Amino acid sequence: ALQQQRRESLAAGRASRDGAAADRARSDLQRAAESGINLFPPVLASVKAGLSLGEICALLAGLFGRHDSGARS
């Protein structure tokens, strides 16, 4: 039930955001990450444009990979 509510909330957020602004923010974030500059301003702009944390993290993980501490439980 909770997962379904989260999916619906995420879908509603994506539907209500300005798609062009979200696309620009995503592109700006990708360019910043590729150039090695401070990522805080474009991450903040991405959040303000309505990108989810998952979308931002997926973009950055696609460029930099994911950290694996090697710790296993």
Tab-separated table of C-alpha atoms in Angstrom, residues 20-39 41-43 45-46 49 51 59-60 63:
chain	number	residue	atom	x	y	z
A	20	ALA	CA	11.156	21.662	-20.259
A	21	ALA	CA	12.601	23.104	-17.042
A	22	ALA	CA	13.218	19.600	-15.695
A	23	ASP	CA	14.980	18.604	-18.919
A	24	ARG	CA	17.167	21.735	-18.805
A	25	ALA	CA	18.053	21.105	-15.172
A	26	ARG	CA	18.927	17.474	-15.950
A	27	SER	CA	21.130	18.555	-18.868
A	28	ASP	CA	22.817	21.246	-16.790
A	29	LEU	CA	23.513	18.740	-14.025
A	30	GLN	CA	24.980	16.261	-16.485
A	31	ARG	CA	27.239	18.915	-18.050
A	32	ALA	CA	28.397	20.065	-14.624
A	33	ALA	CA	29.162	16.508	-13.524
A	34	GLU	CA	31.089	15.807	-16.714
A	35	SER	CA	33.106	19.012	-16.368
A	36	GLY	CA	34.041	18.425	-12.734
A	37	ILE	CA	32.663	21.685	-11.339
A	38	ASN	CA	30.792	22.129	-8.049
A	39	LEU	CA	27.613	20.055	-8.297
A	41	PRO	CA	24.151	24.569	-7.640
A	42	PRO	CA	22.913	22.277	-10.440
A	43	VAL	CA	21.628	19.691	-7.939
A	45	ALA	CA	18.349	23.704	-9.490
A	46	SER	CA	17.312	20.138	-10.349
A	49	ALA	CA	12.770	22.009	-11.226
A	51	LEU	CA	13.518	16.173	-10.356
A	59	LEU	CA	22.076	10.442	-13.446
A	60	LEU	CA	25.118	10.822	-11.203
A	63	LEU	CA	28.368	9.005	-14.784
